[in-house]
Amino acid sequence: MNSQKTTLWQKFSFSDVTPVMKKLAKHSIDKSDLKSVPFINDTLAKGDDYPDFETSLKDLRQSPFKALIKYERKQFVYMFCIHITDVITSLISALAAIQLLRSFEKSSSNFKLINLFYHESTPNQTLIFTIALAVVIFLLKILAASLHAQKIEKEMLLSWRIPFKLMQSLYLQLLRISKRDRSQYQSGDITNLAQNDSRFLGNFLAHALVDIPVLIVSCALVLILMISILGNVAWIGFAVICIQIPLSLFFSWIGNILHEEMMKRGDKRLQLITEWIQGMRLIRYFGWGKYFKEEINQATLSEFIQDIKITVKYCFAFALTLNWWMVVSSAIFAGIVYFNGQKSASTIFAAIWLSSILGQQITPLPWFVNAWSQALVASRRLKSFYKMRIQEEEFNLENSIEYSEEEIKLIDKIINKKVTDEISISFSIKNVSLRFSENEPYVLKDINIEIPAKKTLAIIGPVASGKSLLIQVLMGDIIPNSGEVLFFIHINDSQYKINSITGNVHTSIGLQLLRSIQSYVPQEAFIISSSIRENIPLKYKYIDENYENENAIMNSLYVASFHADLKGFSHGIDTEIGERGVNLSGGQKQRISLSRSSFANSSLIFLDDPLSAVDVKTEKELAQNIFQGEWGKEKTVIWSTHRLDFLKYTDEIIFLDNGKISEIGTYKELKENINSRLNQFILGLNENDRKN
Ligand SMILES: Nc1ncnc2c1ncn2[C@@H]1O[C@H](COP(=O)(O)OP(=O)(O)OP(=O)(O)O)[C@@H](O)[C@H]1O
């Protein structure tokens, strides 16, 4: 149903919403239910002019505030028209009511509309006219109320859509942010940006932005009417307003200067709460709960105090504004008495009614200022988040590789997973060095390695020697200060004109290519709060594909030696494994993570020491399944490890010492050399002992 075509009354009908509400109550709502509600559909998906993330990022970096005004301008114009018509309708009804009074008085020379129709009106004619006028006033009031309802509906739409759109781009930015810049932000800051800042911005734009120009226009209109009806005494009312507005703005403003600090205190509290949740076990075991609680209480208290300071100023401004219209009308009465103006009922009524319309417009002024300053702070904070570089921006354009038309076609097919032939990958790493800032030492130094296709390379070395960093550089996650990482994709028995592609992992195309053929098993397993069945394929990715493919899931669990563990689960692969896998042991989580990689069946696998929590028996099984099985023969595996027993299954080993390759060779070569770094390492000697 197109909401543009629905009538006002249909829009307010609950018949569409009721079935969804019932389902919501039963927690069984799905996407198709949401689609059946035109309002939700309209709000979240259709009818907006938001560009895609890349395009909007430019605008968001200049000012999220201005960007949103640009994308929602049609809505703002529409809301302005509705709102100003609503105000004008109210003014016309006030004029009609004044005229009604004057038709009884027959004394006023101004606005004697009745004389336009009846020069010598009979009492009956006057009666009919006044009844007709009363009906018109009533209808005008209904029209004004329904216009106002329409405006509120639009406000609601915007107050949902703006934060929703901002959150979407925030998540995308978070996903693509460069690894170096990401470290500037803590989880609490990001939660606050998504939860509060985006809402503050949405609140102001939805509820106040349009009201400010409406306020200015309507005040001018009311003033013109007052002058034409009441004469020069209306200027007294105007003068009284001129005193009140700056006073109330002043108090709102000084309250709002405190707002930025308030947001920082909120970040701190959220940060502590996130740490509390993440470290719940440790906090309990170490008995830190009391101190943590105190810290959170203090952060909450300091946020609360700041809020009180802001609220006091705001309330003062609000109190000033709320009943000011009475002061305005009283001042006008005083003027009428002092200057001996018209003292008829219609004049008094005009003074009261027009002042109250003026008051209605001005009352929310302190709130506008409050919402405005919150929105400005939110926009500034969001801007600095969007300003962080996305990963592609760190790439050096000189590294780009020129591709022929045929190559681009093939790249496209690989990225979109349309290549059915067998793919294999080799690497060439040249002069790679890395440090995190000018003042810090290099953490990777002049790394040069060739990794052949379908081979297993082990990266070993002492703690903090740079193993994980090297893997992250090879995966394109960290851009080195110098050197390059090239990879070569070979396609066997290809029906395409070409059967190999060269890529640089630190270019946009290279990164996309690599991500379409790689899988990764991290040091710490990532487990979603769901069943094993959904955890293996990660339901998000395979939702429309084969995530219910039980054979493939079982096979991947077998490869990761998880099949025996399944017997202990009451519901087999449908067993829920709790939030972040709380119902699993450390080793089980790691093996779920490994099965995921096996299920993905990628041609290139990065393993960042994922077997640290696996026992010796399982370790042997894994070695047979993985390194002697399909992975060892068909895939390129790059594996950082401390588990030296596995090394005999690898094709090549590099030994990292303090970011530098100190040794490279096969397991046999390194083991046979008594002085090899590997043998020294097994004996427990460090690099310095060896040199000495
Ligand atoms: N973002 C970063 N900023 C600054 N230094 C970093 C950063 N990430 C890692 N390092 C430093 O780089 C060095 C190598 O870290 P890396 O994680 O690669 O070690 P590792 O060999 O994988 O260690 P482990 O065996 O303990 O997993 C460490 O000294 C670490 O402190």
XYZ file of C-alpha atoms and ligand atoms in Angstrom:
723
model
C 0.000 0.000 0.000
C 1.397 3.383 -0.979
C 1.117 5.733 1.979
C 1.075 8.766 -0.356
C -2.351 7.669 -1.525
C -3.829 6.750 1.827
C -6.128 9.222 3.473
C -5.360 10.867 6.753
C -7.845 8.619 8.522
C -6.396 5.477 7.002
C -3.001 6.540 8.239
C -4.267 6.610 11.744
C -6.085 3.309 11.466
C -4.643 0.566 13.634
C -6.017 -2.222 11.463
C -2.643 -2.686 9.709
C -0.676 -2.670 12.877
C -2.821 -4.867 15.104
C -1.827 -8.298 13.621
C 1.826 -7.283 13.873
C 1.337 -6.167 17.457
C -0.178 -9.549 18.265
C 2.772 -11.321 16.663
C 5.211 -9.029 18.420
C 3.626 -10.053 21.690
C 4.392 -13.667 20.770
C 7.949 -12.772 19.632
C 7.295 -14.314 16.253
C 7.550 -11.321 13.952
C 9.504 -11.628 10.721
C 10.498 -9.415 7.817
C 7.316 -10.031 5.808
C 5.215 -8.820 8.741
C 7.146 -5.579 8.821
C 6.582 -5.129 5.101
C 2.841 -5.321 5.669
C 2.945 -2.108 7.712
C 3.269 0.751 5.218
C 4.406 3.194 7.852
C 7.377 1.076 8.961
C 8.237 0.275 5.383
C 8.074 3.931 4.477
C 10.123 4.955 7.430
C 12.936 2.548 7.128
C 13.283 1.854 3.457
C 11.338 3.760 0.858
C 10.941 7.391 0.092
C 14.336 8.703 1.105
C 17.097 10.401 -0.844
C 20.065 8.953 0.992
C 23.005 8.062 -1.269
C 25.166 4.977 -0.709
C 27.830 4.919 1.995
C 30.779 6.005 -0.193
C 28.905 9.004 -1.552
C 27.432 10.035 1.766
C 30.785 9.675 3.561
C 32.068 12.845 1.868
C 29.074 14.824 3.150
C 29.180 13.220 6.592
C 32.826 14.177 6.955
C 32.023 17.815 6.306
C 29.052 17.889 8.649
C 26.543 15.121 9.490
C 24.144 17.942 10.428
C 24.218 19.530 6.971
C 24.322 16.162 5.195
C 21.082 15.061 6.859
C 19.381 18.359 6.054
C 20.398 17.826 2.432
C 19.063 14.238 2.281
C 15.809 15.054 4.070
C 15.153 18.440 2.460
C 11.938 17.309 0.734
C 10.515 16.188 4.059
C 11.506 19.493 5.683
C 9.851 21.559 2.944
C 6.745 19.385 3.209
C 6.669 19.698 6.995
C 7.184 23.462 6.795
C 4.241 23.811 4.401
C 1.984 21.677 6.617
C 3.042 23.505 9.749
C 2.744 27.031 8.404
C -0.691 26.169 6.936
C -1.667 24.869 10.363
C -0.592 28.161 11.987
C -2.308 30.273 9.314
C -5.496 28.211 9.773
C -5.354 28.894 13.522
C -4.904 32.610 12.834
C -7.822 32.670 10.407
C -10.014 30.932 12.994
C -8.914 33.529 15.586
C -9.832 36.299 13.136
C -13.202 34.681 12.499
C -13.837 34.457 16.257
C -12.956 38.140 16.672
C -15.293 38.956 13.819
C -18.002 36.930 15.525
C -17.682 39.092 18.625
C -17.679 42.251 16.573
C -20.829 41.257 14.765
C -22.492 41.312 18.201
C -20.917 44.621 19.150
C -21.616 46.408 15.855
C -19.254 49.054 17.119
C -15.877 48.378 15.661
C -14.692 49.991 12.507
C -11.947 47.455 11.953
C -12.515 44.006 10.429
C -16.267 44.497 10.084
C -16.617 41.610 7.661
C -20.363 41.439 8.213
C -20.816 44.783 6.449
C -19.387 43.321 3.265
C -22.403 41.045 3.076
C -25.187 42.906 4.809
C -25.237 46.703 4.812
C -28.450 46.915 6.807
C -28.544 43.489 8.381
C -31.686 42.223 10.122
C -31.287 40.378 13.464
C -32.085 37.087 11.651
C -29.404 37.645 9.076
C -26.925 38.472 11.815
C -27.919 35.290 13.662
C -27.478 33.104 10.560
C -24.166 34.785 9.819
C -22.834 34.302 13.345
C -23.905 30.616 13.408
C -22.217 30.118 10.026
C -19.103 31.831 11.332
C -19.091 29.631 14.446
C -19.283 26.516 12.228
C -16.417 27.858 10.081
C -14.316 28.445 13.202
C -15.011 24.907 14.379
C -14.089 23.434 10.970
C -10.947 25.554 10.773
C -9.896 24.298 14.196
C -10.423 20.695 13.077
C -8.398 21.362 9.933
C -5.599 22.925 12.015
C -5.602 19.924 14.380
C -5.457 17.391 11.548
C -2.652 19.306 9.820
C -0.809 19.270 13.097
C -1.347 15.508 13.358
C 0.143 15.091 9.867
C 3.169 17.074 10.902
C 3.611 14.918 14.005
C 3.435 11.815 11.834
C 6.215 13.187 9.617
C 8.237 14.085 12.701
C 7.923 10.527 13.927
C 9.079 9.196 10.586
C 12.172 11.402 10.671
C 12.948 10.759 14.324
C 13.240 7.053 13.404
C 14.772 7.325 9.979
C 17.590 9.755 10.780
C 19.138 7.718 13.644
C 18.513 4.531 11.648
C 20.417 5.872 8.636
C 23.183 7.300 10.800
C 23.587 3.982 12.604
C 23.781 2.127 9.292
C 26.619 4.327 8.082
C 28.280 4.131 11.506
C 28.361 0.345 11.336
C 29.732 0.454 7.794
C 32.388 2.954 8.810
C 33.321 0.735 11.743
C 33.663 -2.246 9.441
C 35.899 -0.454 6.968
C 37.887 1.753 9.280
C 41.660 1.470 9.004
C 43.126 -0.693 11.752
C 45.502 2.037 12.816
C 42.727 4.621 13.289
C 40.303 2.198 14.945
C 42.412 2.135 18.104
C 41.445 5.778 18.832
C 37.908 4.701 19.686
C 36.737 2.575 22.585
C 33.562 0.508 22.599
C 31.811 2.946 24.998
C 32.420 5.889 22.631
C 31.034 3.963 19.689
C 27.997 2.726 21.616
C 27.282 6.293 22.678
C 27.677 7.564 19.107
C 25.210 4.971 17.854
C 22.774 5.167 20.748
C 22.769 8.809 21.823
C 24.452 11.118 19.329
C 22.522 9.778 16.363
C 19.287 10.174 18.350
C 20.103 13.738 19.434
C 20.685 14.679 15.837
C 17.493 12.922 14.743
C 15.534 14.593 17.546
C 16.532 18.112 16.629
C 16.087 17.657 12.891
C 12.743 15.897 13.276
C 11.175 18.055 15.955
C 12.766 21.481 15.891
C 14.428 22.385 12.621
C 11.204 23.202 10.796
C 9.592 24.794 13.846
C 12.191 27.575 14.012
C 11.371 29.198 10.626
C 7.676 28.554 11.335
C 8.133 30.363 14.642
C 9.694 33.395 12.933
C 7.052 33.562 10.181
C 4.148 33.019 12.576
C 5.429 35.628 15.065
C 5.637 38.144 12.225
C 2.084 37.251 11.088
C 0.666 37.484 14.623
C 2.331 40.831 15.111
C 0.931 42.207 11.842
C -2.552 41.045 12.891
C -2.167 42.508 16.374
C -1.140 45.878 14.970
C -3.982 45.921 12.481
C -6.576 44.912 15.114
C -5.259 46.553 18.279
C -3.422 49.483 16.799
C -0.106 50.751 18.143
C -0.547 49.167 21.615
C 0.489 45.870 19.948
C 4.058 47.242 19.937
C 4.005 47.083 23.746
C 3.411 43.299 23.496
C 6.233 43.109 20.969
C 8.569 44.987 23.338
C 7.732 42.545 26.169
C 8.577 39.597 23.901
C 11.854 41.271 22.962
C 12.821 41.175 26.653
C 11.830 37.546 27.165
C 13.354 35.839 24.102
C 17.015 36.806 24.698
C 16.675 36.056 28.428
C 15.320 32.584 27.801
C 17.887 31.946 25.026
C 20.663 33.037 27.362
C 19.689 30.546 30.095
C 19.203 27.709 27.588
C 22.573 28.463 26.062
C 24.565 28.484 29.272
C 22.948 25.125 30.105
C 23.999 23.767 26.795
C 27.638 24.722 26.987
C 27.798 21.929 29.550
C 26.458 19.396 27.114
C 29.733 18.279 25.502
C 31.165 17.422 28.908
C 27.977 15.497 29.687
C 28.501 13.326 26.588
C 32.102 12.569 27.609
C 30.915 11.450 31.030
C 28.319 9.244 29.316
C 31.076 7.657 27.180
C 33.054 6.866 30.314
C 30.069 5.175 31.992
C 29.279 3.106 28.919
C 32.926 2.113 28.604
C 32.930 0.845 32.182
C 29.689 -1.049 31.685
C 31.077 -2.705 28.532
C 34.203 -3.726 30.454
C 32.021 -5.029 33.279
C 30.057 -7.238 30.894
C 33.117 -8.452 29.009
C 35.184 -9.115 32.094
C 32.357 -10.438 34.257
C 34.108 -13.725 35.038
C 37.407 -12.124 35.990
C 35.721 -9.433 38.049
C 33.937 -12.163 39.989
C 37.013 -14.345 40.483
C 39.257 -11.496 41.558
C 36.543 -9.986 43.734
C 36.747 -6.642 41.885
C 32.973 -6.277 41.704
C 32.842 -3.764 44.564
C 35.448 -1.444 43.020
C 34.019 -1.720 39.560
C 30.572 -0.938 40.918
C 31.936 2.102 42.736
C 33.621 3.318 39.577
C 30.424 2.903 37.565
C 28.427 4.616 40.338
C 30.826 7.517 40.334
C 30.692 7.852 36.578
C 26.875 7.741 36.725
C 26.844 10.318 39.515
C 29.127 12.686 37.672
C 26.910 12.358 34.572
C 23.855 12.948 36.767
C 25.358 16.100 38.338
C 26.148 17.441 34.894
C 22.599 16.677 33.806
C 21.199 18.532 36.824
C 23.322 21.579 36.014
C 21.982 21.559 32.464
C 18.389 20.938 33.574
C 18.426 23.807 36.084
C 19.391 26.282 33.394
C 16.932 24.765 30.990
C 14.054 24.839 33.518
C 14.755 28.477 34.261
C 14.537 29.298 30.576
C 11.416 27.186 30.214
C 9.683 28.767 33.229
C 10.359 32.180 31.718
C 8.766 31.195 28.432
C 5.846 29.053 29.515
C 3.433 31.718 30.754
C 4.950 34.744 29.110
C 2.008 35.155 26.776
C -0.062 36.249 29.815
C 2.513 38.964 30.523
C 2.283 39.985 26.860
C -1.518 40.256 26.927
C -1.457 42.051 30.304
C 1.032 44.565 28.899
C -1.284 45.149 25.943
C -4.257 45.696 28.303
C -2.199 48.198 30.278
C -1.379 49.956 26.997
C -5.035 50.045 25.993
C -5.964 51.603 29.359
C -3.032 54.033 29.333
C -3.533 55.249 25.758
C -7.297 55.085 26.070
C -7.619 52.575 23.221
C -10.660 50.479 22.291
C -11.924 48.602 25.347
C -14.438 46.379 23.574
C -14.749 42.629 24.331
C -13.495 41.767 20.850
C -10.309 43.814 21.372
C -9.613 42.169 24.727
C -10.360 38.777 23.194
C -8.041 39.521 20.254
C -5.254 40.511 22.658
C -5.628 37.303 24.677
C -6.072 34.904 21.787
C -3.328 36.313 19.582
C -0.929 36.498 22.548
C -1.664 32.872 23.360
C -0.983 31.833 19.717
C 2.282 33.752 19.991
C 2.986 32.037 23.329
C 2.299 28.608 21.805
C 4.922 29.276 19.145
C 7.512 30.658 21.548
C 7.058 28.201 24.443
C 9.283 25.450 22.986
C 12.095 27.949 22.251
C 14.357 26.835 25.167
C 13.822 23.248 24.102
C 14.849 24.154 20.536
C 18.042 25.707 21.857
C 18.688 22.675 24.037
C 18.039 20.240 21.177
C 20.081 22.405 18.824
C 23.161 22.414 21.030
C 22.829 18.655 21.629
C 22.598 18.182 17.868
C 25.662 20.370 17.249
C 27.736 18.413 19.774
C 26.463 15.126 18.333
C 27.248 16.257 14.804
C 30.795 17.254 15.815
C 31.412 13.918 17.534
C 30.003 11.934 14.623
C 32.015 14.015 12.180
C 35.297 13.103 13.861
C 34.281 9.425 13.735
C 33.470 9.608 10.019
C 36.726 11.473 9.442
C 38.734 8.410 10.390
C 40.250 6.874 7.318
C 38.628 3.835 5.792
C 41.174 1.189 4.950
C 41.351 1.922 1.215
C 42.395 5.497 1.975
C 45.622 4.280 3.483
C 46.594 2.515 0.272
C 49.352 3.935 -1.836
C 47.997 4.531 -5.321
C 51.411 3.782 -6.846
C 50.889 0.140 -5.910
C 47.873 -0.184 -8.189
C 48.143 -2.776 -10.905
C 46.751 -2.081 -14.363
C 44.358 -4.827 -15.459
C 43.286 -5.767 -18.991
C 39.605 -6.112 -19.871
C 39.814 -9.908 -19.685
C 41.462 -9.712 -16.288
C 38.764 -7.370 -14.977
C 36.090 -9.836 -16.150
C 37.853 -12.662 -14.344
C 38.357 -10.574 -11.191
C 34.667 -9.799 -11.222
C 33.825 -13.486 -11.491
C 36.176 -14.404 -8.640
C 34.824 -11.654 -6.387
C 31.264 -12.729 -7.103
C 32.179 -16.390 -6.543
C 31.256 -17.448 -10.071
C 34.462 -19.355 -10.767
C 33.780 -23.061 -10.521
C 37.295 -24.263 -11.419
C 39.897 -25.010 -8.796
C 41.749 -21.918 -7.543
C 45.206 -21.825 -5.957
C 47.118 -18.904 -4.456
C 50.789 -18.065 -4.024
C 52.414 -15.016 -2.406
C 55.475 -12.873 -2.966
C 56.382 -10.610 -0.044
C 59.043 -8.025 -0.782
C 60.950 -5.793 1.674
C 58.023 -5.364 4.069
C 58.735 -3.162 7.109
C 56.249 -1.832 9.631
C 56.168 0.519 12.575
C 53.193 2.228 14.183
C 54.647 5.717 14.481
C 57.790 7.688 13.748
C 58.956 7.454 17.361
C 58.421 3.712 17.751
C 60.791 0.946 16.612
C 60.002 -1.256 13.620
C 57.862 -4.276 14.569
C 58.423 -5.957 11.190
C 61.800 -5.531 9.505
C 62.574 -6.113 5.859
C 60.476 -9.263 5.402
C 61.041 -11.176 2.146
C 59.266 -14.497 1.544
C 57.897 -16.481 -1.393
C 54.921 -18.687 -0.486
C 54.143 -21.280 -3.163
C 50.575 -22.313 -3.954
C 48.991 -25.231 -2.050
C 51.733 -25.242 0.574
C 51.611 -24.771 4.323
C 53.824 -22.061 5.783
C 54.322 -21.922 9.550
C 55.331 -18.663 11.235
C 56.972 -19.270 14.583
C 58.924 -17.211 17.065
C 58.907 -15.932 20.633
C 56.032 -13.957 22.112
C 55.593 -10.493 20.512
C 57.994 -11.300 17.688
C 55.476 -10.052 15.085
C 53.690 -13.262 13.994
C 50.135 -11.878 14.217
C 51.204 -8.598 12.653
C 52.754 -10.391 9.682
C 49.492 -12.302 9.155
C 47.533 -9.052 9.330
C 49.855 -7.457 6.775
C 49.402 -10.458 4.448
C 45.637 -10.210 4.868
C 45.730 -6.535 3.863
C 44.524 -5.440 7.308
C 47.621 -3.406 8.112
C 49.465 -1.370 5.521
C 53.261 -1.611 5.931
C 55.430 1.501 5.851
C 57.427 0.052 2.982
C 57.513 -2.992 0.719
C 54.692 -4.814 -1.032
C 52.661 -8.000 -0.737
C 51.728 -9.518 -4.086
C 49.582 -12.573 -4.550
C 48.892 -14.675 -7.605
C 45.665 -16.509 -8.276
C 45.924 -19.501 -10.605
C 42.848 -21.108 -12.108
C 43.216 -24.698 -13.299
C 41.535 -25.965 -16.466
C 40.028 -22.579 -17.005
C 37.620 -21.983 -19.835
C 38.625 -18.300 -19.561
C 41.148 -16.718 -21.881
C 43.535 -16.111 -19.042
C 44.187 -18.335 -16.077
C 46.071 -16.203 -13.597
C 45.680 -12.840 -11.876
C 48.217 -10.830 -9.912
C 47.015 -8.711 -7.016
C 48.502 -6.380 -4.441
C 46.782 -6.900 -1.091
C 47.138 -3.220 -0.275
C 44.986 -1.982 -3.108
C 41.242 -1.799 -3.231
C 40.810 -4.472 -5.923
C 43.489 -6.664 -4.339
C 41.755 -6.549 -0.994
C 38.379 -7.433 -2.486
C 39.920 -10.305 -4.437
C 41.745 -11.643 -1.402
C 38.658 -11.438 0.805
C 36.666 -13.461 -1.700
C 39.104 -16.376 -1.573
C 40.455 -16.363 1.985
C 39.266 -17.547 5.360
C 40.694 -16.698 8.748
C 40.818 -18.400 12.132
C 41.719 -15.871 14.849
C 43.513 -16.391 18.161
C 40.266 -15.821 20.021
C 37.275 -17.594 18.540
C 34.301 -15.475 17.533
C 31.097 -17.258 18.529
C 27.582 -15.936 18.032
C 24.805 -16.567 20.511
C 23.033 -19.266 18.543
C 23.135 -22.984 17.695
C 26.196 -24.857 16.413
C 24.386 -25.270 13.102
C 24.182 -21.512 12.687
C 27.649 -20.847 14.056
C 29.507 -22.913 11.485
C 28.350 -21.207 8.306
C 27.626 -18.001 10.235
C 23.981 -17.640 9.340
C 24.407 -14.067 8.129
C 26.453 -15.018 5.150
C 24.723 -18.173 4.064
C 21.191 -17.286 5.000
C 19.884 -17.905 1.491
C 22.427 -20.512 0.543
C 23.428 -23.693 2.239
C 23.365 -22.952 5.902
C 20.998 -25.808 6.408
C 23.306 -28.118 4.516
C 23.739 -30.610 7.319
C 26.242 -32.858 5.529
C 28.613 -29.984 4.856
C 28.310 -28.803 8.469
C 28.912 -32.303 9.843
C 31.910 -32.757 7.569
C 33.461 -29.488 8.714
C 32.903 -30.487 12.354
C 34.630 -33.774 11.590
C 37.633 -31.985 10.053
C 37.946 -29.899 13.223
C 37.643 -33.049 15.427
C 34.402 -31.809 16.939
C 32.268 -34.861 16.084
C 33.113 -36.646 19.359
C 32.135 -33.568 21.394
C 28.730 -33.516 19.684
C 27.712 -36.681 21.536
C 27.778 -34.682 24.766
C 25.279 -32.108 23.461
C 21.626 -32.875 24.072
C 20.422 -31.399 20.772
C 23.415 -32.233 18.563
C 24.241 -29.446 16.142
C 21.056 -27.629 17.134
C 22.346 -27.122 20.664
C 22.356 -23.448 21.660
C 25.863 -22.482 22.711
C 24.975 -19.317 24.614
C 26.257 -15.789 24.465
C 29.765 -15.745 22.938
C 29.857 -19.517 23.430
C 29.689 -19.523 27.252
C 28.529 -23.154 27.175
C 31.687 -24.263 25.338
C 35.217 -24.895 26.554
C 38.071 -22.772 25.154
C 39.244 -25.659 22.938
C 35.707 -26.298 21.676
C 35.294 -22.666 20.717
C 38.565 -22.801 18.811
C 37.451 -25.912 16.953
C 34.083 -24.341 16.051
C 36.147 -21.525 14.614
C 38.267 -24.034 12.656
C 35.179 -25.851 11.327
C 33.902 -22.542 10.044
C 37.026 -22.214 7.945
C 36.698 -25.793 6.718
C 33.031 -25.166 5.824
C 33.952 -22.012 3.890
C 36.252 -24.207 1.780
C 38.431 -21.248 0.771
C 41.595 -21.716 -1.248
C 43.621 -19.608 1.170
C 43.557 -20.059 4.946
C 45.132 -17.843 7.583
C 45.453 -19.420 11.021
C 46.541 -17.096 13.833
C 47.533 -19.556 16.542
C 44.029 -20.982 16.942
C 45.007 -24.248 18.630
C 46.447 -22.963 21.889
C 43.652 -24.514 23.983
C 43.517 -27.918 22.255
C 44.681 -31.075 24.100
C 47.397 -33.406 22.772
C 45.023 -36.147 21.584
C 42.809 -33.745 19.667
C 45.909 -32.012 18.353
C 47.036 -35.222 16.649
C 43.640 -35.797 15.111
C 43.534 -32.232 13.881
C 46.964 -32.577 12.321
C 45.816 -35.602 10.373
C 42.509 -34.100 9.337
C 43.837 -30.701 8.477
C 47.443 -30.713 7.449
C 47.678 -34.231 6.087
C 44.115 -34.114 4.778
C 42.496 -31.829 2.256
C 43.961 -28.548 3.554
C 47.558 -29.662 3.265
C 47.129 -30.896 -0.293
C 44.791 -28.398 -1.858
C 45.100 -25.120 -0.026
C 47.602 -22.431 0.759
C 47.792 -22.291 4.543
C 49.620 -19.540 6.446
C 49.782 -20.447 10.068
C 51.208 -18.657 13.074
C 51.759 -21.030 15.962
C 53.394 -21.867 19.267
C 52.529 -25.587 18.849
C 55.874 -26.921 17.657
C 54.647 -30.539 17.418
C 52.654 -29.616 14.359
C 55.618 -28.219 12.479
C 56.540 -31.534 10.898
C 53.344 -31.380 8.835
C 54.225 -28.028 7.262
C 56.086 -27.432 4.026
C 58.111 -24.443 5.170
C 58.860 -22.643 8.412
C 59.933 -19.079 9.014
C 61.326 -18.060 12.352
C 60.659 -14.479 13.453
C 62.871 -12.800 16.001
C 61.904 -9.306 17.038
C 60.121 -8.622 13.746
C 62.928 -9.998 11.548
C 63.147 -13.348 9.758
C 66.067 -15.096 11.406
C 65.572 -18.458 9.757
C 63.696 -20.027 6.883
C 63.573 -23.668 5.754
C 61.754 -26.987 5.897
C 61.201 -28.731 9.211
C 63.775 -31.372 8.265
C 66.436 -28.789 7.359
C 65.956 -26.788 10.542
C 65.794 -29.830 12.806
C 68.939 -31.350 11.336
C 70.932 -28.171 11.977
C 71.826 -28.356 15.683
C 72.478 -24.604 15.790
C 69.241 -23.678 14.089
C 67.087 -21.061 15.759
C 64.291 -23.637 15.914
C 66.417 -26.061 17.925
C 67.608 -23.255 20.197
C 64.006 -22.201 20.690
C 62.980 -25.744 21.590
C 65.806 -25.766 24.112
C 64.363 -22.574 25.583
C 67.184 -20.219 24.552
C 66.361 -16.731 23.415
C 68.035 -14.773 20.642
C 70.558 -13.063 22.932
C 71.620 -16.350 24.564
C 72.259 -17.701 21.096
C 74.355 -14.704 20.011
C 76.401 -14.951 23.173
N 48.399 -1.481 17.175
C 49.636 -1.588 17.674
N 50.324 -0.469 18.021
C 51.573 -0.544 18.492
N 52.258 -1.699 18.654
C 51.631 -2.840 18.343
C 50.292 -2.851 17.831
N 49.923 -4.130 17.586
C 50.996 -4.891 17.946
N 51.991 -4.127 18.381
C 53.327 -4.593 18.857
O 53.936 -5.378 17.838
C 54.656 -6.433 18.411
C 54.310 -7.762 17.758
O 52.964 -8.091 18.066
P 52.281 -9.449 17.564
O 50.875 -9.422 18.042
O 52.491 -9.611 16.105
O 53.113 -10.543 18.344
P 53.012 -12.146 18.214
O 54.329 -12.629 17.727
O 51.812 -12.547 17.440
O 52.826 -12.478 19.754
P 52.086 -13.725 20.431
O 52.952 -14.896 20.203
O 52.028 -13.344 21.858
O 50.745 -13.835 19.798
C 54.372 -6.414 19.892
O 55.484 -5.846 20.553
C 53.178 -5.534 20.038
O 53.222 -4.811 21.234
